[in-house]
Structures are given as C-alpha cells and as structure tokens.
Coordinates of C-alpha atoms and ligand atoms in Angstrom, one line a residue:
X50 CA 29.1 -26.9 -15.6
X51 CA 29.8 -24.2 -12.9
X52 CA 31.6 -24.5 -9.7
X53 CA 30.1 -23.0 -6.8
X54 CA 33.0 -24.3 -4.1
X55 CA 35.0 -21.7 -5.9
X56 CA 36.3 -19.2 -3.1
X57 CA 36.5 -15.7 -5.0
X58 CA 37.7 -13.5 -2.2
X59 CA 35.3 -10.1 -2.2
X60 CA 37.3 -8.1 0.6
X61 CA 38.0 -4.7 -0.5
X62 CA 36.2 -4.8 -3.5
X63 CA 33.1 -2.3 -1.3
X64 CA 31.5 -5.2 -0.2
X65 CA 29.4 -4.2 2.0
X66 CA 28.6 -8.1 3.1
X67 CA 32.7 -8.4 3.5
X68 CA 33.9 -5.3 3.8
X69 CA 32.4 -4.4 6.8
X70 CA 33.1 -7.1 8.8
X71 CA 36.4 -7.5 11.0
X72 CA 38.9 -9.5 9.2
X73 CA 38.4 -12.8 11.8
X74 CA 34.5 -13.0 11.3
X75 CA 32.6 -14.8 8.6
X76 CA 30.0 -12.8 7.5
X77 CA 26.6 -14.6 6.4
X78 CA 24.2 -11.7 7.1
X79 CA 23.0 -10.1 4.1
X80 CA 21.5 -12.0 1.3
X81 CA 23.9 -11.9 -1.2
X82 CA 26.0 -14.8 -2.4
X83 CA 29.6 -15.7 -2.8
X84 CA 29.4 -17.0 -6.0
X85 CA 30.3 -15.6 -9.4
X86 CA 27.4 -14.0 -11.4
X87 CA 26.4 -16.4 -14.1
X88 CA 28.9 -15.9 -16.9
X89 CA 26.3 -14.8 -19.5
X90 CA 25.7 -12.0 -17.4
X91 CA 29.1 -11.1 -17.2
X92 CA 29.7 -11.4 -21.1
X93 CA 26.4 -9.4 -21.8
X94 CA 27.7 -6.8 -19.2
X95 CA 31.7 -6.7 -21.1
X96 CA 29.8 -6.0 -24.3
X97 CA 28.0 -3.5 -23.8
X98 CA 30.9 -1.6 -21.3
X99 CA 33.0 -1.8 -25.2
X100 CA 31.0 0.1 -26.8
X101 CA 32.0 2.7 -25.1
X102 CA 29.2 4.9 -24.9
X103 CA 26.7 5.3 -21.7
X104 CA 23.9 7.7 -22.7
X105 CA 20.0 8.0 -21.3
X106 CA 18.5 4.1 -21.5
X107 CA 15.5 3.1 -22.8
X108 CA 14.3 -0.7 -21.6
X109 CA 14.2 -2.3 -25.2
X110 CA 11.9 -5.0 -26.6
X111 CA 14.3 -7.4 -25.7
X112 CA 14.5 -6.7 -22.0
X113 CA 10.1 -6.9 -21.7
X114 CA 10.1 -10.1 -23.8
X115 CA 13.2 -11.6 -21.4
X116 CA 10.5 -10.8 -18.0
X117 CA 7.5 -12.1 -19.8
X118 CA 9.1 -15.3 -21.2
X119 CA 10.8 -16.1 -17.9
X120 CA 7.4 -15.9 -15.5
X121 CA 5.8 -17.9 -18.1
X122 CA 8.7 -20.8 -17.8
X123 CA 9.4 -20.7 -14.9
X124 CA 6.3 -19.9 -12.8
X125 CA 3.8 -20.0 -15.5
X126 CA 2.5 -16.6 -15.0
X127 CA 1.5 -14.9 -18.0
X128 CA 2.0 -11.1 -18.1
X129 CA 1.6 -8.0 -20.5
X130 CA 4.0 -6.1 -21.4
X131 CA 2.6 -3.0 -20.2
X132 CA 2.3 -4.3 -16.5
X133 CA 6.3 -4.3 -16.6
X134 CA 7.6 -0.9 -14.6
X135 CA 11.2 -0.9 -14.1
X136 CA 12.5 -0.2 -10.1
X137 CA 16.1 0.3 -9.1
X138 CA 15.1 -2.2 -5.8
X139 CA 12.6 -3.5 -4.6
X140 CA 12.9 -1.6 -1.3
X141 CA 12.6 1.5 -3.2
X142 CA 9.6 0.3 -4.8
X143 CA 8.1 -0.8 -1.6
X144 CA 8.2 2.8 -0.5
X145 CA 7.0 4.0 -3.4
X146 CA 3.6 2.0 -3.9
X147 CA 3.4 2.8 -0.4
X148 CA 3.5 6.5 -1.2
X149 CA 1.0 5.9 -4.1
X150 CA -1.8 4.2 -2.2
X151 CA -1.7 5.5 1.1
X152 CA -1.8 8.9 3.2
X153 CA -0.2 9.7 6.4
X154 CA -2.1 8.0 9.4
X155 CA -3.1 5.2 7.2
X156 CA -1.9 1.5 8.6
X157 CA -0.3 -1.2 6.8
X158 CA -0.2 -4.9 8.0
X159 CA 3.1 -7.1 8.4
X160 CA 3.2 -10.4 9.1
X161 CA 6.4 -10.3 11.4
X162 CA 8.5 -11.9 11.8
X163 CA 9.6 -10.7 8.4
X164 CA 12.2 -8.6 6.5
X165 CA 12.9 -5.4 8.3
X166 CA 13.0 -3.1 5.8
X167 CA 9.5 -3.5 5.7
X168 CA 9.4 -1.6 8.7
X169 CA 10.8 1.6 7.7
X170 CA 9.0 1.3 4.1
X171 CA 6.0 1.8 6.2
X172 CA 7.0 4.6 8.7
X173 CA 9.2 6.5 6.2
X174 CA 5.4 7.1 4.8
X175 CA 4.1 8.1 8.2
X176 CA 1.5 5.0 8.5
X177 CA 1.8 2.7 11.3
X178 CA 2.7 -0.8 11.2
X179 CA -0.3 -3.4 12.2
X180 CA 1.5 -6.5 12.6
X181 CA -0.7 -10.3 12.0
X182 CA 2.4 -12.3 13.9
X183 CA 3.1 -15.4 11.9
X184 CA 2.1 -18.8 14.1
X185 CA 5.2 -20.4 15.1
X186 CA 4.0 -24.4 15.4
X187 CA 5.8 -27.7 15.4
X188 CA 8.8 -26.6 13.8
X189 CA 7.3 -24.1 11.3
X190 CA 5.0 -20.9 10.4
X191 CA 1.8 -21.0 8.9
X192 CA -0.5 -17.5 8.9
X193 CA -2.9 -16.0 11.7
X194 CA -6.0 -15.6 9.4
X195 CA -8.5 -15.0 12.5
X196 CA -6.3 -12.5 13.5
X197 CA -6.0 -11.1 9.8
X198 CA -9.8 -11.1 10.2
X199 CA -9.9 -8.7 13.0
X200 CA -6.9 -6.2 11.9
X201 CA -8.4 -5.6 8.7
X202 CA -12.1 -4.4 9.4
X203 CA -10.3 -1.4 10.7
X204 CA -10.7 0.7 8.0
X205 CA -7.7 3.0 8.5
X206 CA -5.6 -0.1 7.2
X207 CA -4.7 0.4 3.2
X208 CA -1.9 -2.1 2.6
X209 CA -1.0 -5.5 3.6
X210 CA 3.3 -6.1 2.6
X211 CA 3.3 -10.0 1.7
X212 CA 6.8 -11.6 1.6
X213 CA 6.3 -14.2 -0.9
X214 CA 8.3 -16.9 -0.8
X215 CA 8.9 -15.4 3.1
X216 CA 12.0 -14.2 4.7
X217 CA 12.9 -15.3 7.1
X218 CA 11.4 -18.3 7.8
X219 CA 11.6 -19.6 4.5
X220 CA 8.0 -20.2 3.9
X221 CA 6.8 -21.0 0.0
X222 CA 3.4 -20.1 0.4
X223 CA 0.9 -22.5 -1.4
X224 CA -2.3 -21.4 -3.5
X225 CA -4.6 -22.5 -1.0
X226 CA -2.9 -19.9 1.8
X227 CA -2.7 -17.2 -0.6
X228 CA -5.8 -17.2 -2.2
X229 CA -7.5 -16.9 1.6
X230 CA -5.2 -13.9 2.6
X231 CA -5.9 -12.4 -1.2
X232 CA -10.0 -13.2 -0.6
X233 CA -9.8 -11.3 3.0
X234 CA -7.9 -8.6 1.8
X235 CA -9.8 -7.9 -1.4
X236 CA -13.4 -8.4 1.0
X237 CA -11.8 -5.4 3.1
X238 CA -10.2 -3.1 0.3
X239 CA -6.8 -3.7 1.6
X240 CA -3.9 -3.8 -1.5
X241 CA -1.1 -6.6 -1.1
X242 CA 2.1 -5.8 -2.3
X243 CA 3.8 -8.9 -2.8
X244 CA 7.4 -9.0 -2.5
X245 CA 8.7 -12.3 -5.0
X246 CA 12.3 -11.2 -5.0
X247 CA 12.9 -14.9 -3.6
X248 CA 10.7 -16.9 -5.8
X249 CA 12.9 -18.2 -8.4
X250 CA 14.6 -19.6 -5.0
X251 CA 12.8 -23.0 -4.5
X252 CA 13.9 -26.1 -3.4
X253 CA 12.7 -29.1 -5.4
X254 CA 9.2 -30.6 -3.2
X255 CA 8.3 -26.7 -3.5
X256 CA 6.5 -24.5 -6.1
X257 CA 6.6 -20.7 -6.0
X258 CA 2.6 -19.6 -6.6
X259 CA 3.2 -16.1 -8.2
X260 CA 0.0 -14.4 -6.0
X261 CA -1.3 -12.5 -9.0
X262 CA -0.7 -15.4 -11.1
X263 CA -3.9 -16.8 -9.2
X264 CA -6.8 -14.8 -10.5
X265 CA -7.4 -11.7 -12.4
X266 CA -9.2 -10.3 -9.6
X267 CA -6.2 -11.1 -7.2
X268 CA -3.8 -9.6 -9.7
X269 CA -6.1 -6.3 -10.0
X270 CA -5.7 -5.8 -6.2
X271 CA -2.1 -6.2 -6.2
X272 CA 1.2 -5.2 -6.9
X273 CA 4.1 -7.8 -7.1
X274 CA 7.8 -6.9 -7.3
X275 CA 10.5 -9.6 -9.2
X276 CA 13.8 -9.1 -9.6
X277 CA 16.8 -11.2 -11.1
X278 CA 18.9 -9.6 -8.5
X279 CA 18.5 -12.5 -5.6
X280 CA 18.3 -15.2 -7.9
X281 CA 21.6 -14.4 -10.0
X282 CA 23.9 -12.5 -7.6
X283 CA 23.6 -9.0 -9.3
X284 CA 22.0 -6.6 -6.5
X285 CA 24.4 -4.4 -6.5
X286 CA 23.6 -3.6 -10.0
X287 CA 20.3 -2.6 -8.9
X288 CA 17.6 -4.1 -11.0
X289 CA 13.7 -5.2 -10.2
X290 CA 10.2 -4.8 -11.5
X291 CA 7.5 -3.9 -10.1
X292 CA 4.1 -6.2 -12.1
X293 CA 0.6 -4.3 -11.8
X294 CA -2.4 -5.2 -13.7
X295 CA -4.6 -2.7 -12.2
X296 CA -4.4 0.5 -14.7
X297 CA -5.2 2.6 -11.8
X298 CA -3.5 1.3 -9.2
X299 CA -0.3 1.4 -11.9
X300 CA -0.8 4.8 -12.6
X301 CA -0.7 5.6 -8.7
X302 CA 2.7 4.1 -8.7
X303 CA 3.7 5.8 -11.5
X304 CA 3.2 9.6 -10.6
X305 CA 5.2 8.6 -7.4
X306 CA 8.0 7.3 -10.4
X307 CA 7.9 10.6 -11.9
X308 CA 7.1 12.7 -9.1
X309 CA 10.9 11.1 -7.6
X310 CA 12.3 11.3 -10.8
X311 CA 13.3 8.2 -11.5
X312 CA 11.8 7.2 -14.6
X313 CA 14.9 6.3 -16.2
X314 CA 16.8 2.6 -16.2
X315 CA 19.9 1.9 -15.4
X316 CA 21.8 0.8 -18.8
X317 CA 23.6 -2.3 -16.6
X318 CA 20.8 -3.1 -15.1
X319 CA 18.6 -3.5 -18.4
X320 CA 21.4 -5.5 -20.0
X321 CA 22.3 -7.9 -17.0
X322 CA 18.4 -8.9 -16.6
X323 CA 17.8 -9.4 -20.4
X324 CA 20.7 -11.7 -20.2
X325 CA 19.9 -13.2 -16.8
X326 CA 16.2 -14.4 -17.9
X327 CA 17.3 -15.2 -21.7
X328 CA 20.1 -17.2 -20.5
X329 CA 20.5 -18.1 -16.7
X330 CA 18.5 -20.9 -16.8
X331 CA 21.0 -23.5 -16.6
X332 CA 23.3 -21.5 -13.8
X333 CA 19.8 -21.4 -11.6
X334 CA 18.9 -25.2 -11.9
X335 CA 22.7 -25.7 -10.5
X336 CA 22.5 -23.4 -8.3
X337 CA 19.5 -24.5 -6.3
X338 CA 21.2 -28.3 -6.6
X339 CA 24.1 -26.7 -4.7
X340 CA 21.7 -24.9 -2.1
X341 CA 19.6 -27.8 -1.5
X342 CA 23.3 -29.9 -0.8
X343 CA 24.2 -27.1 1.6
X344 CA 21.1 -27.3 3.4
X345 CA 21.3 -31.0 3.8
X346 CA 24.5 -30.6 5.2
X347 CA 23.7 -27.7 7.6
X348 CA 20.5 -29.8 8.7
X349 CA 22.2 -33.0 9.5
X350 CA 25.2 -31.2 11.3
X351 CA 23.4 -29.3 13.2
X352 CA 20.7 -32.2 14.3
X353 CA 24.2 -34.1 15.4
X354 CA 26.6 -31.7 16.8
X355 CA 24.5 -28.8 18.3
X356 CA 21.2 -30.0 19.2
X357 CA 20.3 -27.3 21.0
X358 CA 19.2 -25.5 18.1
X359 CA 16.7 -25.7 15.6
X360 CA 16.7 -25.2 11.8
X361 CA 13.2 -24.3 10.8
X362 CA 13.4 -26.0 7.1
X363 CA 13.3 -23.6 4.4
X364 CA 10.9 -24.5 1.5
X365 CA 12.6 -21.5 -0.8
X366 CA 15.6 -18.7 -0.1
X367 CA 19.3 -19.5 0.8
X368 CA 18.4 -18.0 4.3
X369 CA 17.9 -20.2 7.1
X370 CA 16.0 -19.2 10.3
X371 CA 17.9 -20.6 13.2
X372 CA 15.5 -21.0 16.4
X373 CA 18.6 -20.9 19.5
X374 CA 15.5 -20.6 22.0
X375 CA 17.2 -23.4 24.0
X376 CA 20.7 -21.7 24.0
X377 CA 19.1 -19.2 27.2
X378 CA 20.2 -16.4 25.2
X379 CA 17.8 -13.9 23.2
X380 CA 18.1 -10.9 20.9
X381 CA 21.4 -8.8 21.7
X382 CA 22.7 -11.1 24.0
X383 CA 22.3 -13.8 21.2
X384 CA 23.4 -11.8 19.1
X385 CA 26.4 -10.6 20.4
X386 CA 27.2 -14.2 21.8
X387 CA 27.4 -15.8 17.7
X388 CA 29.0 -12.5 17.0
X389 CA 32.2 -12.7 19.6
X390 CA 32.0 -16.3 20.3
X391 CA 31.7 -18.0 16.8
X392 CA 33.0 -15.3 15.3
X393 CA 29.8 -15.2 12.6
X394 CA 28.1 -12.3 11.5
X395 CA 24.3 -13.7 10.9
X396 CA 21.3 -11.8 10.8
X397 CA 19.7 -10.9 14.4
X398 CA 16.0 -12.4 14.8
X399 CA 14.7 -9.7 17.5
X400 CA 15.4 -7.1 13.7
X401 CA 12.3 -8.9 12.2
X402 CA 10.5 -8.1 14.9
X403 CA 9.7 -9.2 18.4
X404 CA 9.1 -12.3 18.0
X405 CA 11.9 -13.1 16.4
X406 CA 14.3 -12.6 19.1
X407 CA 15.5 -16.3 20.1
X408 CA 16.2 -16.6 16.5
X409 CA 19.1 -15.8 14.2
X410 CA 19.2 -16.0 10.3
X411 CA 21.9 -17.7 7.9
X412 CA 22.7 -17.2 4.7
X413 CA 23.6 -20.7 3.3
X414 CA 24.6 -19.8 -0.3
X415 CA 28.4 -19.3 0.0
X416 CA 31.0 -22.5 -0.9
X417 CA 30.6 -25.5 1.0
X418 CA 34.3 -25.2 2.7
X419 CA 33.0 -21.7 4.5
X420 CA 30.0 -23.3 5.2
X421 CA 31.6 -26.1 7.4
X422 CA 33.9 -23.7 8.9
X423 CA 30.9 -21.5 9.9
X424 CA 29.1 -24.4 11.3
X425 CA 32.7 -25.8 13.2
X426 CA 32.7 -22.6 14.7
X427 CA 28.8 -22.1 15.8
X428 CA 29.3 -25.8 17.5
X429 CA 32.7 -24.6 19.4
X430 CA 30.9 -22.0 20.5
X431 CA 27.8 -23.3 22.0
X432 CA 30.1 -26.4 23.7
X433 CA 32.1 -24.0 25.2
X434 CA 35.2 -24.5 23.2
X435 CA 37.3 -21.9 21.8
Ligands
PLP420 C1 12.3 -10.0 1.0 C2 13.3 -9.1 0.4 N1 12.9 -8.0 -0.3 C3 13.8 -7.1 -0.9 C4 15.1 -7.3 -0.7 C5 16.1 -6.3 -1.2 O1 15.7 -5.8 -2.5 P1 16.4 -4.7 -3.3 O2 17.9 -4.9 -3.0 O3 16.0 -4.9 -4.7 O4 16.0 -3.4 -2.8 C6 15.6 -8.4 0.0 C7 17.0 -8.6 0.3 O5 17.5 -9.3 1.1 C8 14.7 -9.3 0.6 O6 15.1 -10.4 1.3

C-alpha cells in the first residue's frame, strides 16, 4: 500500500540529517528516515492543526489506551495506565532518571560500544561512566557478564543504561541474556534504564523481549523508555514515554519532571502517537518488509563488491554497523576517508566509544535508489576509483 522508493527531497526544510550536509554528500548518519510519515499520522496531525486553537494539553484517555494496547499487540507487554509518563525524548528522559536516582560521584555502567548520547547523559549529572565493553566475536556482540560481575560490586555504581534492541550493533537481545544482566543488577542494587526506542524495529527471525515485560521484579527495578518516534519517522515532533512500575522509583523521576518544568505535553506530539499506535500498524509491517529488502541488498553487495568490509547483521534497527578493520584506516582517518572519498556522511564508530573505532554506522532506511548509489560510491572508493 505505501511506497517507500518514493524520493521526497528534505533539503531546506531544517533538516538537520540534510540540511547540514554539503550538497554532493549523502547523508545516512542520523537515524531518521526518508520516508513519509504514515499518512494517518499526517491526517490526525491536519485535524487537529484546523481547529485552530493550541492551548495547555492534557494526554487524554485515548492517547494511554493507544500505549497500552500497542505493547500488548505488539510485544505483549501488559502495562497500567499509571506507569505511562510522557517525555519530550528519550535523551531528555535519560538525563532525567539519571538526575532522580543518582548523586554526583555516583557511576553508571555502559556497555560501549553504544549510542553516544549516553555519554553525556551520564557526565551532564557529574557520575562517571564505567563501561562493561560488548564482546566482539565471530562476526557479532554478545555481553561481558564476568566483567558485569566485577564492575557492579562497586558500590558507588547506581545505574546501568541498557540499549535494548542495541545501537549500534544491532543486537535484539533475547530473554535468556536479559534476564542474567537484570538478575546481576537487581543482586547489586544497580537500576537499568532500558532504552526500547528501537524495538518495534525487528526483522522477522527476531523478537523484541520488552526487559520489564520479563518479571514484576525486573520491571520494579527498572525504567524503560518507548517512543513512536523511531518506528514511524516523527522525531522531530518530539514524543516518548518513559514506563516505571516502581511507585518510588516513578516518583523520583517525577519531582525531576516538575522540578524542570516540563510536565506539560506537547499537543502534536499527543495526537501523532495516539494515531501512530491506533493506526500504524499496517505502515510498520511494510516498513520492516522494505528494511529487511534493503538489508539483503546491502549484505549481498557488499559480500561481492567490497569484501574488505564486514556487515555485522542487524537482528533490529535500520542502522548497520559497518566493521572496515581491514580497510587500514580507523576513527578520523576512517572517517574522514568515507567522508571525502565516497562522499557519505555515516556515523563515526570511535563516537560510541573506543572500541568502536574501525567501525562506521549506516542508516539503511532511505529508498532503495540512494541506497545503491551510496553503496556504488563506498565501493569506488575503497577500489580506488573516483
Ligand atoms: C538508542 C537511541 N536512544 C534514543 C535516541 C533519540 O531519542 P530522542 O530523539 O527521543 O531523544 C536514539 C536516536 O537515534 C537512539 O538511537
């Protein structure tokens, strides 16, 4: 029903995934996609613009029962209404459950590499970062749980970030895997946050295991953040959620919430998710169909034309984690060599941390045609062509 090879141009429109980049380079950094939001978004979104009137929002019935029936269906998580606290990002409400649960000095553990925001979440909040450095074996990551062991027994350490499914190396973390970290962290009174901004984002051998969605004990030691904003294109309109069980824990979060000032939604943003989650369903299922075909494609062109580098298969996300170890080349020099060479603007590896830094990350979920020409390019580039 919709077309995703459809080209919409998005320069000088304050992209910043197009705008910023000089007119001859392709940018695929940022994950954000170049296809058209869902057209019941858009029609919820007209509607409400013609009535004309933009006061102080409320987040109505309608918009709690559009979260709660969408877990269920989708993830089959079932949660309460009163776990639901609205965010503007989830990067703001990664910095603010941060503020809530932790006190300058404290130590929070990353499992790098991983999305660098993360980063800053943790140091704008003057803890330090303890990082429990994915293992990196036979083509793909799996987690360091001795390590985990160690880092936690340190008591200092309050929080553990969880990137769940992972960016960027695409990881959809199974039960088994997140019920040990969730065990160790729980045995050592360390909160996960768990970041699921990417977990309606599955390709089809793969389920998404919501973490809290595990146990009730799991869910009352953490805090998960959704948002429709990944999965249906909308993040510039600025909606997530943040889920927590845990009355106390919730109302740690929410003096932060008040404390910022922030307590009140976003009218667009309560109207695109309602309509998103009641009626995106069908957009998503064709959406991931066209993903998965893109990823085939980059896969097999890559394994024939530049061998030299090394897709690490994503189980979820449109982001692909591109190991160019082989290429001699690592983190600026890489960088700057896709950059002026290919003319692509990807994602750095050395940003999400050290060892990330014979790696670079691609955002797949643009039309097929730009993804060919990106990949034409990459290959000119690394033979030596022009
Ligand atoms: C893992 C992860 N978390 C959060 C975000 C951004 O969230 P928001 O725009 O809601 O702050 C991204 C965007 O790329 C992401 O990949």
């Amino acid at each position: 029903m919709y077309n995703f090879d459809k080209e919409v141009l998005r320069r000088n429109t304050g992209s910043l995934k197009w705008d910023l980049a000089k007119n001859d380079v392709i940018p695929m950094w940022v994950a954000d996609m170049d296809f058209e939001t869902p057209e019941p978004i858009v029609k919820a979104l007209k509607e409400r613009v013609e009535h004309g009137i933009f006061g102080y929002t409320i987040a109505d019935k309608d918009y709690y029962s559009s979260i709660i029936n969408w877990m269920n269906k989708r993830h089959g998580w079932n949660i309460k209404k009163e776990w639901i606290n609205f965010s503007p990002g989830v990067v703001p409400g990664v910095n603010i459950i941060l503020r809530a649960i932790t006190h300058p000095g404290d130590k929070v553990i990353l499992q790098t590499p991983v999305y660098y925001p993360f980063f800053s979440a943790v140091e704008n909040n003057g803890c330090k970062i303890v990082e429990n450095p994915l293992i990196y074996e036979n083509g793909t990551y799996k987690m360091d749980y001795e390590d985990l062991e160690k880092k936690l027994k340190d008591n200092r350490v309050k929080a553990f970030v969880l990137c769940n499914p992972h960016n960027p190396v695409g990881r959809v973390w199974t039960e088994e895997e997140l019920k040990t970290l969730g065990e160790l962290c729980i045995k050592n009174n360390v909160i996960i946050i768990s970041d699921e901004i990417h977990g309606d984002l599955i390709y089809k051998q793969y389920r998404h295991i919501p973490f809290a969605s595990i146990s009730e004990e799991l869910s009352d030691n953490c805090v998960t953040f959704i948002a429709p904003s990944k999965t249906f294109n909308i993040a510039g309109i600025q909606a997530a959620n943040a889920i927590i069980s845990n009355i106390k824990i919730r109302n740690l979060y929410l003096t932060q919430v008040e404390n910022l000032g922030i307590t009140r939604p976003n009218i667009f943003a309560i109207v695109a998710t309602a309509a998103a989650y009641n009626e995106g369903e069908q957009w998503l299922d064709e959406l991931i169909n066209y993903l998965q075909n893109n990823l085939d494609y980059l896969k097999q062109y890559i394994r024939k034309n530049i061998p030299k580098i090394k897709v690490i298969n994503p189980e979820g996300t449109y982001l692909v984690w591109l190991d160019c170890s082989e290429l001699g080349l690592k983190g600026k020099e890489l960088h700057r060599f896709v950059k002026d060479k290919a003319r692509l603007w990807l994602d750095e590896g050395y940003i999400f941390g050290a060892n990330g830094e014979n790696f670079e990350r691609i955002n797949i979920a643009c039309p097929r045609s730009v993804l060919v020409e990106a990949l034409s390019r990459l290959e000119r580039a690394v033979s030596g062509e022009r």
